[in-house]
Amino acid sequence: MTDIAVSSRGLLAAFSAAGVLTWGDVHPAQQLAHLFGEADERVHLALALTVRALRSGSICLEWARVRELGLGEDAVADVPEVLWPEESGWLDALRASPAVTVGDGAPGQRPLRFADDALYLERHFGDQEAVRLGLLARLAAAVEPVPIEPVPVEPAPAPPAEAVPASGATDEQQAAILLALGQRVSVIAGGPGTGKTHTIRLLIEQLRATEPDALVALAAPTGKAAARMTASLRSVGLTAATLHTLLGWRPDSRNRFVHDATNPLPHDVVVVDEMSMVSMLLMSRLLAALKPTARLVLVGDPDQLASVDAGSVLADIARAPATQGVVARLERNHRFNRTIAALARAIRDGEPDAALAVLGAGGEEVSLADGPSAASRLRQRVVEPGVRLLEAAASGSVGSALAALDEHRLLCGHRRGPFGVQHWTRQVVAWLSEAAPELASEGEFATGRPVMVTANAPEFGLYNGDTGVLIADSATGPRAWFRQGDDLRSHSPFVVDGLTTVHAMTVHKAQGSQFAHVSVVLPPVGSPLLTRELLYTAVTRAESSVLLVGSADAVREAVTHPVRRMSGLARRLT
């Protein structure tokens, strides 16, 4: 490792050398221990491990799982048994430490909190408690009943092989609407293609019919998700904002906003889409900023990958016993063919045998490739649309080039290494150069280069994760073309920051996007990234076909290993 903390001593040095801790974990622990006069190296280790857990997306370090520490993308750390402190003495040292507050209670001045058999950094314990108490308060509140005319309910027959969205409401969508109207907080949970956006539209129409003066806000965690929400709900005449924009940026703070408990939002109903990407911190700020009478509707897929930042808020809420009465689940799929839907369901439900059976019988719609045949099958799926993209770009056909770009997407769990985006991007470039040498080029501004935005550029209407194509223009030079809503728009690649080649992308980056065909390079057996959520998210990006590149053992391991972010929210929501 290149990021070992050279200043570490004792247990910190040993765990750093073992690959568990980096300087980003050790230095904060050393600083806090020094500030609070803590000399016990066992407490130093606990501090560093809590920071390590936070960097991995966990809000806390559950004491029963203290030894579950993945190293990163490519390996799992192996800590010799002799290095671990004796548990009872370790706990006694923590409870007696001047750096640790023990038990529940008001916010403290110490950096660590040990509560409910879990260790937190104090600020993150405060965020979790704010979410927990805010949700419980809303669960206990009643909404004045408003006489409504129910949305016409569409019967729910078995969907055809290529289903289309219903124009009315299904029975489960109707139940979700009634739930959202009658609760201060509700969850509309469902996978891609289950009609979540259609349900939001019908909910807003119902609100306008029964509560015409209600002020409604639409929000999402990212600019890309907000733009997609706006486009999908154009008929209701509302513009979605990012949660940061809705709450109001403050130039003097990264974690505080204009709207809070002292200056609440004016809205009567706030609908938040893509909730799986909302962190604990942002959820705590949103709950604090709602006026007591407001209704909060949380929409998303709790089975997808969670927020890049710490927390698994939607998944916690969806599985907590106290919230089951306010969770409406949409199961009927309107987008996928039946085979993709069956595979996604088997993965979601943790049934590896069922998943492998679907893959074995799925034909061209869903399949698993391993060994010598995998590369040739993947090459065919990549090269055919890739050459069409190059041909369309060379002829100046923007719409056809962008359509070819979205026809197929190669997804990877890793960024680096033989299973990662960087390696497979180089491989795709080589394949295209062989297949169409007169068209393929590796130049930065080469016509036909597929690009992805990696930094938000709201002034251009572009957001992190948007994809487009470079096409030459004899008058203005190279232009980067993007599909923005129903329009095709071009921007100079010289002024759009953070454009990167997108022959392959991570599953995380693909979250919220759909493609006709998807191929997935599975992480190897033993990779910490080989999880149920990663596989489910990857599979549900496809509308027509999925090819998984990897072994049956990799599929089995992914399906049987859900992401286990450490969080006390679900456990404490009682």
Coordinates of C-alpha atoms in Angstrom, one line a residue:
M1 CA 0.0 0.0 0.0
T2 CA 1.1 3.6 -0.7
D3 CA -1.0 5.3 1.9
I4 CA 0.3 3.8 5.1
A5 CA 0.5 6.3 7.9
V6 CA 4.3 6.4 8.6
S7 CA 3.7 8.3 11.9
S8 CA 1.6 5.6 13.4
R9 CA 2.8 3.5 16.4
G10 CA 1.6 0.5 18.3
L11 CA -1.8 -0.9 17.2
L12 CA -2.3 1.8 14.7
A13 CA 0.9 0.9 13.0
A14 CA 0.1 -2.8 13.0
F15 CA -3.4 -2.4 11.6
S16 CA -2.0 0.1 9.0
A17 CA 0.6 -2.5 7.9
A18 CA -2.1 -5.2 7.7
G19 CA -3.9 -3.0 5.2
V20 CA -6.9 -2.2 7.3
L21 CA -6.1 1.5 8.0
T22 CA -4.7 4.3 5.9
W23 CA -3.3 7.7 6.9
G24 CA -6.9 9.0 6.3
D25 CA -8.0 6.9 9.3
V26 CA -4.9 7.2 11.5
H27 CA -4.4 10.9 11.4
P28 CA -7.8 11.9 12.7
A29 CA -7.6 9.3 15.4
Q30 CA -4.2 10.6 16.5
Q31 CA -5.4 14.2 16.5
L32 CA -8.6 13.5 18.5
A33 CA -6.7 11.3 21.0
H34 CA -4.2 14.1 21.6
L35 CA -6.9 16.8 22.0
F36 CA -8.8 14.7 24.6
G37 CA -5.8 13.4 26.5
E38 CA -6.4 9.7 25.6
A39 CA -3.2 7.6 25.8
D40 CA -4.6 4.1 25.5
E41 CA -3.7 2.8 22.1
R42 CA -6.8 0.5 22.1
V43 CA -9.0 3.7 22.1
H44 CA -6.8 5.1 19.3
L45 CA -7.5 1.9 17.3
A46 CA -11.3 2.2 18.0
L47 CA -11.2 5.8 16.8
A48 CA -9.4 4.9 13.6
L49 CA -11.7 1.9 12.9
T50 CA -14.8 4.2 13.3
V51 CA -13.3 6.6 10.8
R52 CA -12.5 3.6 8.5
A53 CA -16.1 2.4 8.8
L54 CA -17.4 5.9 7.9
R55 CA -15.2 6.1 4.8
S56 CA -16.8 2.8 3.7
G57 CA -20.3 4.2 4.0
S58 CA -21.2 3.1 7.5
I59 CA -22.6 5.5 10.1
C60 CA -21.2 3.5 13.0
L61 CA -19.0 0.6 13.9
E62 CA -21.2 -2.1 15.3
W63 CA -19.2 -3.8 18.0
A64 CA -20.3 -7.3 17.1
R65 CA -19.0 -6.7 13.6
V66 CA -15.8 -4.9 14.5
R67 CA -13.7 -7.4 12.6
E68 CA -15.6 -7.1 9.3
L69 CA -13.3 -4.8 7.6
G70 CA -12.9 -4.9 3.8
L71 CA -9.7 -3.4 2.4
G72 CA -11.2 -1.8 -0.7
E73 CA -11.9 -2.8 -4.3
D74 CA -9.5 -5.6 -4.8
A75 CA -8.9 -7.4 -1.6
V76 CA -10.0 -8.1 2.0
A77 CA -7.6 -7.3 4.8
D78 CA -6.4 -10.2 6.9
V79 CA -5.6 -9.2 10.5
P80 CA -3.7 -11.8 12.6
E81 CA -5.7 -12.8 15.6
V82 CA -2.9 -11.8 17.9
L83 CA -3.3 -8.1 16.9
W84 CA -6.8 -7.7 18.1
P85 CA -7.2 -6.4 21.7
E86 CA -8.9 -8.6 24.3
E87 CA -12.6 -7.6 23.9
S88 CA -13.8 -7.0 27.5
G89 CA -10.7 -4.9 28.3
W90 CA -11.1 -3.0 25.1
L91 CA -14.7 -2.2 25.9
D92 CA -13.8 -1.1 29.5
A93 CA -11.1 1.2 28.1
L94 CA -13.6 2.8 25.7
R95 CA -16.3 3.3 28.4
A96 CA -13.7 4.9 30.7
S97 CA -12.1 7.1 28.0
P98 CA -12.3 10.9 28.2
A99 CA -12.9 10.8 24.4
V100 CA -16.1 8.7 24.6
T101 CA -19.7 9.5 25.6
V102 CA -21.5 6.4 26.7
G103 CA -25.3 5.9 26.1
D104 CA -28.0 8.0 24.6
G105 CA -28.6 11.6 25.5
A106 CA -28.0 15.2 24.3
P107 CA -25.1 16.0 22.0
G108 CA -21.8 15.9 23.8
Q109 CA -18.4 17.5 23.4
R110 CA -16.5 14.2 23.1
P111 CA -15.6 12.9 19.6
L112 CA -16.9 9.4 20.1
R113 CA -20.2 8.0 21.3
F114 CA -20.8 4.4 22.4
A115 CA -24.5 3.6 22.2
D116 CA -26.6 0.5 21.6
D117 CA -23.4 -1.6 21.2
A118 CA -22.1 0.6 18.4
L119 CA -19.4 3.2 18.2
Y120 CA -20.1 6.5 16.4
L121 CA -18.3 9.7 15.7
E122 CA -20.4 12.2 17.7
R123 CA -21.5 14.3 14.8
H124 CA -22.8 11.3 12.8
F125 CA -24.6 9.9 15.9
G126 CA -26.3 13.3 16.1
D127 CA -27.4 13.1 12.4
Q128 CA -28.8 9.6 12.9
E129 CA -30.7 10.7 16.0
A130 CA -32.1 13.7 14.2
V131 CA -33.4 11.4 11.4
R132 CA -34.7 8.8 13.9
L133 CA -36.6 11.4 16.1
G134 CA -37.8 13.3 13.1
L135 CA -39.3 10.2 11.5
L136 CA -40.9 9.0 14.8
A137 CA -42.5 12.4 15.3
R138 CA -44.0 12.3 11.8
L139 CA -45.1 8.7 12.2
A140 CA -47.0 9.7 15.3
A141 CA -48.7 12.7 13.6
A142 CA -52.0 12.5 11.8
V143 CA -53.1 14.2 8.6
E144 CA -56.6 15.7 8.5
P145 CA -58.6 13.5 6.2
V146 CA -59.6 15.1 2.9
P147 CA -62.5 13.7 0.9
I148 CA -61.0 12.4 -2.4
E149 CA -62.2 10.8 -5.6
P150 CA -59.9 7.8 -6.0
V151 CA -57.8 7.6 -9.1
P152 CA -59.4 5.0 -11.5
V153 CA -57.7 1.7 -10.8
E154 CA -56.5 -0.4 -13.6
P155 CA -56.7 -4.2 -13.2
A156 CA -53.4 -5.9 -12.8
P157 CA -53.2 -8.7 -15.4
A158 CA -50.0 -10.6 -16.0
P159 CA -47.8 -8.2 -18.0
P160 CA -47.0 -9.2 -21.6
A161 CA -43.4 -10.0 -22.6
E162 CA -42.9 -6.3 -23.6
A163 CA -45.1 -4.4 -21.1
V164 CA -45.9 -0.7 -21.5
P165 CA -46.7 1.7 -18.6
A166 CA -50.4 1.9 -17.7
S167 CA -52.3 5.2 -18.4
G168 CA -54.2 4.9 -15.1
A169 CA -53.2 3.5 -11.7
T170 CA -52.8 -0.1 -10.8
D171 CA -54.2 -1.2 -7.5
E172 CA -50.8 -1.0 -5.8
Q173 CA -50.2 2.5 -7.2
Q174 CA -53.6 3.6 -5.9
A175 CA -52.6 2.2 -2.5
A176 CA -49.4 4.2 -2.6
I177 CA -51.2 7.4 -3.4
L178 CA -53.7 7.0 -0.6
L179 CA -50.9 6.3 1.8
A180 CA -49.0 9.4 0.8
L181 CA -52.0 11.5 1.1
G182 CA -52.8 10.2 4.6
Q183 CA -49.3 10.3 6.3
R184 CA -46.8 12.9 7.3
V185 CA -44.1 10.6 6.0
S186 CA -44.5 7.8 3.5
V187 CA -42.3 5.6 1.2
I188 CA -43.0 4.6 -2.3
A189 CA -40.6 1.7 -2.9
G190 CA -40.1 -0.2 -6.1
G191 CA -37.5 -1.3 -8.7
P192 CA -37.0 0.3 -12.1
G193 CA -40.0 0.0 -14.3
T194 CA -42.6 -0.4 -11.5
G195 CA -44.2 2.9 -12.2
K196 CA -42.8 5.1 -9.4
T197 CA -42.7 8.2 -11.6
H198 CA -46.3 7.6 -12.9
T199 CA -47.4 7.2 -9.3
I200 CA -45.8 10.6 -8.4
R201 CA -47.7 12.2 -11.3
L202 CA -51.0 10.7 -10.2
L203 CA -50.3 11.8 -6.6
I204 CA -49.7 15.4 -7.7
E205 CA -52.9 15.4 -9.9
Q206 CA -54.8 14.1 -6.9
L207 CA -53.4 16.8 -4.6
R208 CA -54.4 19.5 -7.1
A209 CA -57.9 18.1 -7.3
T210 CA -58.4 17.9 -3.5
E211 CA -56.0 20.5 -2.1
P212 CA -55.5 23.1 -4.9
D213 CA -53.6 25.5 -2.6
A214 CA -51.0 22.9 -1.5
L215 CA -47.4 23.9 -2.4
V216 CA -45.5 20.9 -3.8
A217 CA -41.8 20.6 -4.1
L218 CA -40.0 17.9 -6.2
A219 CA -36.4 17.1 -5.2
A220 CA -33.6 14.6 -5.9
P221 CA -30.1 14.1 -4.4
T222 CA -28.2 14.9 -7.6
G223 CA -28.5 17.3 -10.5
K224 CA -28.8 14.4 -13.0
A225 CA -31.6 12.8 -11.0
A226 CA -33.4 16.2 -10.6
A227 CA -33.1 16.8 -14.4
R228 CA -34.5 13.4 -15.1
M229 CA -37.3 13.9 -12.6
T230 CA -38.3 17.2 -14.2
A231 CA -38.3 15.7 -17.7
S232 CA -40.4 12.7 -16.6
L233 CA -42.9 14.9 -14.8
R234 CA -43.1 17.7 -17.3
S235 CA -46.9 17.3 -17.6
V236 CA -47.4 18.5 -14.0
G237 CA -45.6 21.8 -14.6
L238 CA -43.1 21.5 -11.7
T239 CA -39.3 21.7 -11.8
A240 CA -37.3 19.4 -9.6
A241 CA -34.4 20.7 -7.6
T242 CA -31.5 19.1 -6.0
L243 CA -31.9 18.7 -2.2
H244 CA -29.1 21.1 -1.7
T245 CA -30.8 23.7 -3.9
L246 CA -34.1 23.1 -2.2
L247 CA -32.6 23.6 1.3
G248 CA -30.5 26.5 0.2
W249 CA -26.8 26.6 0.0
R250 CA -24.9 28.6 2.6
P251 CA -21.5 29.9 1.5
D252 CA -20.2 29.8 5.0
S253 CA -21.0 26.1 5.6
R254 CA -20.8 22.7 3.9
N255 CA -23.3 21.0 6.2
R256 CA -25.8 23.7 7.1
F257 CA -28.5 25.3 4.9
V258 CA -30.7 28.4 4.7
H259 CA -33.8 26.3 5.5
D260 CA -33.7 24.6 8.9
A261 CA -35.9 24.4 12.0
T262 CA -35.8 28.2 12.5
N263 CA -36.6 28.9 8.8
P264 CA -38.6 26.0 7.5
L265 CA -39.5 25.3 3.9
P266 CA -42.8 26.7 2.8
H267 CA -44.0 23.6 1.0
D268 CA -46.9 21.5 2.1
V269 CA -45.7 18.4 0.3
V270 CA -42.1 17.4 -0.6
V271 CA -41.5 14.5 -2.9
V272 CA -37.9 13.1 -3.0
D273 CA -36.9 10.8 -5.8
E274 CA -33.9 8.4 -6.0
M275 CA -33.9 8.2 -2.2
S276 CA -31.4 5.3 -2.2
M277 CA -28.7 8.0 -2.9
V278 CA -29.6 10.2 0.0
S279 CA -27.1 10.3 2.8
M280 CA -27.9 10.4 6.6
L281 CA -26.5 13.9 6.8
L282 CA -28.8 15.2 4.0
M283 CA -31.8 13.4 5.4
S284 CA -31.3 14.9 8.8
R285 CA -31.2 18.4 7.3
L286 CA -34.3 17.8 5.2
L287 CA -36.3 16.6 8.1
A288 CA -35.2 19.6 10.2
A289 CA -36.3 22.0 7.4
L290 CA -39.8 20.6 7.0
K291 CA -42.7 22.5 8.7
P292 CA -44.6 20.3 11.1
T293 CA -47.7 20.0 8.9
A294 CA -45.8 19.1 5.7
R295 CA -46.0 15.7 4.1
L296 CA -42.8 14.0 3.0
V297 CA -42.9 11.4 0.3
L298 CA -39.8 9.3 -0.2
V299 CA -39.5 7.5 -3.5
G300 CA -36.8 5.0 -4.5
D301 CA -35.5 1.5 -4.7
P302 CA -34.2 0.2 -1.3
D303 CA -32.5 -2.7 -3.0
Q304 CA -30.1 -0.6 -5.1
L305 CA -26.7 0.5 -4.2
A306 CA -26.8 3.1 -1.4
S307 CA -25.5 6.6 -1.2
V308 CA -21.8 7.2 -2.0
D309 CA -21.7 9.2 1.3
A310 CA -22.4 7.5 4.7
G311 CA -25.7 6.0 5.4
S312 CA -28.3 3.6 3.9
V313 CA -31.4 5.7 4.8
L314 CA -33.9 4.3 2.4
A315 CA -33.0 0.7 3.1
D316 CA -33.1 1.4 6.9
I317 CA -36.5 3.0 6.7
A318 CA -37.9 0.3 4.4
R319 CA -36.9 -2.5 6.8
A320 CA -37.5 -0.9 10.2
P321 CA -40.5 -2.4 12.1
A322 CA -41.8 1.0 13.1
T323 CA -42.2 2.2 9.5
Q324 CA -43.8 -0.8 7.8
G325 CA -47.2 0.9 7.9
V326 CA -46.0 3.8 5.8
V327 CA -44.1 1.8 3.1
A328 CA -46.0 1.1 -0.2
R329 CA -44.2 -1.4 -2.4
L330 CA -44.7 -1.4 -6.2
E331 CA -43.9 -4.9 -7.6
R332 CA -45.6 -5.0 -11.0
N333 CA -43.0 -4.3 -13.7
H334 CA -43.9 -2.2 -16.8
R335 CA -40.5 -2.0 -18.5
F336 CA -38.4 -5.2 -18.5
N337 CA -39.2 -8.3 -20.3
R338 CA -40.2 -11.2 -18.1
T339 CA -36.8 -12.8 -18.1
I340 CA -34.9 -9.8 -16.8
A341 CA -37.6 -9.2 -14.2
A342 CA -37.3 -12.8 -13.0
L343 CA -33.5 -12.5 -12.7
A344 CA -33.8 -9.2 -10.9
R345 CA -36.3 -10.7 -8.5
A346 CA -34.1 -13.7 -7.8
I347 CA -31.1 -11.5 -7.0
R348 CA -33.2 -9.1 -4.9
D349 CA -34.7 -12.0 -2.9
G350 CA -31.3 -13.6 -2.3
E351 CA -32.0 -16.8 -4.3
P352 CA -28.8 -17.9 -6.1
D353 CA -30.2 -21.1 -7.5
A354 CA -33.1 -19.3 -9.0
A355 CA -30.8 -16.6 -10.4
L356 CA -28.5 -19.2 -12.0
A357 CA -31.5 -21.1 -13.4
V358 CA -32.8 -18.0 -15.1
L359 CA -29.4 -17.3 -16.5
G360 CA -29.1 -20.9 -17.8
A361 CA -32.5 -20.7 -19.5
G362 CA -32.6 -17.1 -20.5
G363 CA -31.3 -17.4 -24.0
E364 CA -30.4 -14.0 -25.6
E365 CA -32.3 -12.0 -23.0
V366 CA -30.2 -12.9 -19.9
S367 CA -27.0 -15.1 -20.0
L368 CA -23.8 -15.8 -18.2
A369 CA -20.4 -16.1 -20.0
D370 CA -17.2 -17.5 -18.6
G371 CA -14.0 -18.8 -20.0
P372 CA -12.9 -18.5 -23.7
S373 CA -16.3 -17.6 -25.1
A374 CA -16.8 -14.7 -22.8
A375 CA -14.5 -12.3 -24.6
S376 CA -15.9 -13.1 -28.0
R377 CA -19.5 -12.6 -26.9
L378 CA -18.6 -9.4 -25.1
R379 CA -16.7 -8.1 -28.2
Q380 CA -19.7 -8.6 -30.4
R381 CA -22.1 -6.8 -28.0
V382 CA -19.6 -3.9 -27.7
V383 CA -18.4 -3.6 -31.3
E384 CA -21.7 -3.6 -33.2
P385 CA -23.3 -0.6 -31.6
G386 CA -19.8 1.0 -31.3
V387 CA -19.3 0.9 -35.0
R388 CA -22.8 2.3 -35.6
L389 CA -21.9 5.2 -33.3
L390 CA -18.7 5.9 -35.2
E391 CA -20.5 5.7 -38.5
A392 CA -23.2 8.0 -37.4
A393 CA -20.8 10.5 -35.8
A394 CA -18.7 10.6 -39.0
S395 CA -21.8 11.4 -41.1
G396 CA -22.9 14.1 -38.6
S397 CA -26.0 12.2 -37.6
V398 CA -26.3 13.3 -34.0
G399 CA -29.5 11.6 -33.1
S400 CA -28.3 8.2 -34.5
A401 CA -25.0 8.5 -32.7
L402 CA -26.6 9.2 -29.3
A403 CA -29.1 6.4 -29.9
A404 CA -26.2 4.0 -30.6
L405 CA -24.4 5.2 -27.5
D406 CA -27.4 4.2 -25.3
E407 CA -28.0 1.0 -27.1
H408 CA -25.4 -0.9 -25.0
R409 CA -23.4 -0.1 -21.9
L410 CA -20.5 -2.1 -20.4
L411 CA -20.6 -1.9 -16.6
C412 CA -17.9 -2.8 -14.1
G413 CA -17.8 -3.1 -10.4
H414 CA -14.2 -1.9 -10.2
R415 CA -12.5 1.2 -11.5
R416 CA -9.0 -0.3 -11.7
G417 CA -7.4 -3.7 -12.4
P418 CA -8.3 -6.5 -14.8
F419 CA -12.0 -6.3 -13.8
G420 CA -12.2 -2.5 -13.9
V421 CA -13.3 0.4 -16.1
Q422 CA -9.8 1.5 -17.0
H423 CA -8.8 -1.9 -18.4
W424 CA -12.0 -2.5 -20.3
T425 CA -12.0 1.0 -21.8
R426 CA -8.6 0.2 -23.3
Q427 CA -9.9 -3.2 -24.5
V428 CA -13.0 -1.6 -26.2
V429 CA -10.8 1.0 -27.9
A430 CA -8.6 -1.9 -29.3
W431 CA -11.7 -3.8 -30.5
L432 CA -13.1 -0.8 -32.3
S433 CA -9.8 0.0 -33.9
E434 CA -9.7 -3.5 -35.3
A435 CA -13.3 -3.5 -36.5
A436 CA -13.3 0.0 -38.0
P437 CA -9.7 1.3 -38.4
E438 CA -10.8 4.0 -40.8
L439 CA -13.2 5.5 -38.2
A440 CA -11.8 4.8 -34.8
S441 CA -9.4 7.3 -33.2
E442 CA -8.0 7.8 -29.7
G443 CA -7.6 11.6 -30.0
E444 CA -9.1 13.7 -27.2
F445 CA -11.4 15.4 -29.6
A446 CA -11.9 12.6 -32.1
T447 CA -15.2 12.3 -33.8
G448 CA -17.2 9.5 -32.3
R449 CA -15.5 9.5 -28.9
P450 CA -18.2 8.7 -26.3
V451 CA -17.8 11.0 -23.3
M452 CA -19.2 11.2 -19.7
V453 CA -19.5 14.4 -17.6
T454 CA -17.7 13.9 -14.3
A455 CA -18.4 17.3 -12.8
N456 CA -21.7 19.1 -12.5
A457 CA -22.1 22.0 -15.0
P458 CA -25.6 23.4 -14.3
E459 CA -24.9 26.4 -16.5
F460 CA -25.0 24.0 -19.5
G461 CA -27.7 21.8 -18.0
L462 CA -25.2 19.0 -17.6
Y463 CA -24.6 16.9 -14.5
N464 CA -22.2 14.2 -13.3
G465 CA -23.0 11.0 -15.2
D466 CA -24.5 12.5 -18.3
T467 CA -23.2 10.9 -21.5
G468 CA -22.7 12.3 -25.0
V469 CA -20.7 12.0 -28.2
L470 CA -18.0 14.2 -29.8
I471 CA -18.7 15.2 -33.4
A472 CA -16.6 17.4 -35.6
D473 CA -18.1 20.7 -36.9
S474 CA -16.3 22.4 -39.8
A475 CA -17.4 25.8 -38.6
T476 CA -16.9 25.6 -34.9
G477 CA -14.6 22.7 -34.3
P478 CA -15.4 19.7 -32.2
R479 CA -18.7 19.7 -30.3
A480 CA -19.9 17.5 -27.5
W481 CA -23.5 16.5 -28.1
F482 CA -25.9 15.4 -25.4
R483 CA -29.6 14.5 -25.3
Q484 CA -31.1 16.9 -22.8
G485 CA -34.8 16.1 -22.2
D486 CA -36.3 16.0 -25.7
D487 CA -33.7 18.2 -27.2
L488 CA -30.2 17.5 -28.7
R489 CA -27.7 20.2 -27.6
S490 CA -24.1 20.7 -28.2
H491 CA -21.4 22.3 -26.1
S492 CA -17.7 23.0 -26.8
P493 CA -15.6 20.3 -25.1
F494 CA -13.1 23.1 -24.3
V495 CA -15.5 24.6 -21.8
V496 CA -17.2 21.5 -20.3
D497 CA -14.9 20.4 -17.5
G498 CA -14.4 16.7 -16.6
L499 CA -15.2 14.9 -19.8
T500 CA -13.9 11.3 -19.8
T501 CA -14.2 8.5 -22.2
V502 CA -17.2 6.2 -21.5
H503 CA -16.7 2.9 -23.3
A504 CA -17.2 1.4 -19.9
M505 CA -18.5 2.8 -16.6
T506 CA -19.0 1.7 -13.0
V507 CA -22.3 0.4 -11.8
H508 CA -22.5 3.3 -9.4
K509 CA -22.2 5.8 -12.2
A510 CA -25.0 4.0 -14.1
Q511 CA -27.4 4.3 -11.2
G512 CA -30.6 6.0 -12.4
S513 CA -29.8 5.3 -16.1
Q514 CA -31.4 2.8 -18.6
F515 CA -29.9 1.1 -21.6
A516 CA -31.3 -1.3 -24.2
H517 CA -28.6 -3.9 -23.6
V518 CA -26.1 -4.2 -20.7
S519 CA -23.0 -6.3 -20.2
V520 CA -21.6 -6.6 -16.7
V521 CA -18.0 -7.6 -15.9
L522 CA -18.4 -9.2 -12.5
P523 CA -15.9 -8.6 -9.7
P524 CA -13.9 -11.7 -8.9
V525 CA -14.9 -14.1 -6.1
G526 CA -13.6 -12.6 -2.8
S527 CA -14.0 -9.0 -3.9
P528 CA -15.7 -6.8 -1.3
L529 CA -17.6 -5.2 -4.2
L530 CA -19.2 -8.5 -5.3
T531 CA -22.6 -7.9 -3.6
R532 CA -26.3 -8.4 -4.1
E533 CA -26.9 -4.7 -4.5
L534 CA -24.2 -4.2 -7.1
L535 CA -25.5 -7.1 -9.2
Y536 CA -29.2 -6.1 -8.8
T537 CA -28.4 -2.5 -9.8
A538 CA -26.4 -3.6 -12.8
V539 CA -29.0 -6.0 -14.1
T540 CA -31.9 -3.5 -13.7
R541 CA -30.1 -1.0 -15.9
A542 CA -31.1 -3.1 -18.9
E543 CA -34.4 -3.1 -20.8
S544 CA -33.9 -5.9 -23.4
S545 CA -30.9 -8.0 -22.5
V546 CA -28.2 -8.7 -19.9
L547 CA -24.9 -10.5 -20.3
L548 CA -23.0 -11.3 -17.1
V549 CA -19.3 -11.9 -17.7
G550 CA -18.0 -14.0 -14.9
S551 CA -18.3 -17.4 -13.2
A552 CA -21.4 -19.1 -11.6
D553 CA -19.5 -18.9 -8.3
A554 CA -19.3 -15.1 -8.7
V555 CA -23.0 -14.9 -9.3
R556 CA -23.7 -17.1 -6.3
E557 CA -21.4 -15.1 -4.0
A558 CA -23.0 -11.8 -5.1
V559 CA -26.6 -13.0 -4.6
T560 CA -25.8 -14.3 -1.1
H561 CA -23.8 -11.3 0.1
P562 CA -25.8 -8.2 0.7
V563 CA -24.1 -5.0 1.4
R564 CA -24.0 -4.6 5.2
R565 CA -23.4 -1.0 5.9
M566 CA -23.4 -0.5 9.7
S567 CA -26.2 1.8 10.8
G568 CA -28.2 2.0 13.9
L569 CA -31.2 3.7 12.3
A570 CA -33.3 0.6 11.5
R571 CA -32.5 -1.0 14.8
R572 CA -33.3 2.2 16.8
L573 CA -36.5 3.1 14.9
T574 CA -38.8 1.7 17.5

